[in-house]
Amino acid sequence: MKTFELNNNQTIPAIGFGVFLIPNDGPTYEATLKALKAGYRHIDTAVAYMNESDVGKAVKDSGVAREDVFLTSKLWLQDYGYENAKRGIENSLKNLGVDYIDLYLLHQPYGDLVYSWKALEEAVEEGKIKSIGISNQTIHIFKKFIENCHIKPVVNQVECNPLFQQKELRKVMDEYGIRLEAWYPLGHGSKELLENEYLISLAQKYHKNVGQVILRWHYQEGIISLPKSTNDERIKGNIDIFDFELSEEEMANIRAMDTGKGTHDPEDPANEKRLMGLKIHD
Ligand code: A2P
């Protein structure tokens, strides 16, 4: 598995296995185990996915050494604020059954970001978390957020795929040395993306499927992608993208597919209200 370097000199596997919407108590365990057997060394979960414990169990049972797996989790809004965040971090460590987490993110950009971040920074100093990052931050939100950071985020995990390339945000993240991580890297299975004729032609040319072409595009753009699949063949296939290379012209053609529109606008007050009200635990 190829890796990217982060701004704190840690490395991160370029592709992570995403477990959003896979249920706990079995399905996430099975899928994570399959992914680790297939060669993934990076798993992306979150408190809000409610499946940290299955991820932790699968890592333990996989036979892969803990230090060889890059584990990401994310603090939920309900646990924001200094004291709550400290408790939230302890709960994630407990649920994952580990004594450190490789990367921990502020999942949503609302509420008490300043003191939640402070708790994450302290957890880095205590060795409980190796790297910290943000998620769903637009340029506008980020510019305010960064003013109060002592430790710079290593990543910003946002929606990104060839139809929604986050070009302006990526420019700003580049200036700060913050790497983009893509959620819904395959457009969440959208037909508009997966049945795009140009991408199909590239898939035929390279004897790959469209998903693999898209994931290769992410990789060549320097974006960490987190494809989700529960299908054996696709789980395996989604990391089998390192034996071909898109030409500069092909990369440019895919860059030209950007519509600038995604499925989620973090600055929409209705989204903020809905997410702030989402209770994940007692
Ligand atoms: P499945 O679980 O049946 O493989 P995203 O990661 O952007 O959220 O996309 C996930 C969706 O895309 C899931 O519906 C998943 O279905 C599907 N998917 C995953 N990998 C591929 C692939 N290589 N080609 C086509 N569809 C894929």
Coordinates of C-alpha atoms and ligand atoms in Angstrom, one line a residue, residues 18 20 160-161 183-190 193-194 209-212 215 226-232 234-235 237-238, ligand 1:
G18 CA -14.4 3.4 5.1
F20 CA -19.7 4.5 7.4
C160 CA -14.7 14.8 -2.8
N161 CA -14.9 13.0 -6.1
W183 CA -15.4 10.8 1.9
Y184 CA -17.8 9.5 -0.8
P185 CA -14.7 9.2 -3.0
L186 CA -16.9 7.1 -5.5
G187 CA -19.8 9.5 -5.3
H188 CA -21.5 7.0 -2.9
G189 CA -22.1 4.7 -5.9
S190 CA -23.8 7.5 -8.0
L193 CA -20.2 9.1 -11.8
L194 CA -19.9 5.4 -12.2
N209 CA -13.3 -0.9 -13.3
V210 CA -14.6 2.7 -13.1
G211 CA -14.2 2.7 -9.3
Q212 CA -10.5 1.9 -9.7
L215 CA -9.5 5.9 -6.9
L226 CA -11.8 6.2 1.9
P227 CA -13.9 3.9 -0.4
K228 CA -16.6 1.8 1.3
S229 CA -17.7 -1.5 0.1
T230 CA -19.1 -4.7 1.6
N231 CA -18.6 -6.7 -1.6
D232 CA -15.5 -9.0 -1.6
R234 CA -14.7 -4.6 -4.8
I235 CA -13.0 -4.5 -1.4
G237 CA -10.2 -4.2 -6.2
N238 CA -10.4 -0.8 -4.6
Ligands
A2P1 P1 -20.8 -2.1 -2.6 O1 -20.7 -2.1 -1.1 O2 -21.8 -3.0 -3.1 O3 -19.4 -2.4 -3.2 P2 -18.4 5.7 -1.5 O4 -17.2 5.0 -1.0 O5 -18.2 6.8 -2.4 O6 -19.5 6.0 -0.4 O7 -19.2 4.6 -2.4 C1 -19.7 3.4 -1.9 C2 -20.7 2.8 -2.8 O8 -20.0 2.5 -4.0 C3 -21.3 1.6 -2.3 O9 -22.6 1.5 -2.7 C4 -20.4 0.5 -2.9 O10 -21.2 -0.7 -3.1 C5 -20.1 1.1 -4.2 N1 -18.7 0.7 -4.7 C6 -17.6 0.5 -3.9 N2 -16.6 0.2 -4.7 C7 -17.0 0.2 -6.0 C8 -16.4 0.1 -7.3 N3 -15.1 -0.2 -7.4 N4 -17.1 0.2 -8.4 C9 -18.4 0.5 -8.3 N5 -19.1 0.7 -7.1 C10 -18.4 0.6 -6.0

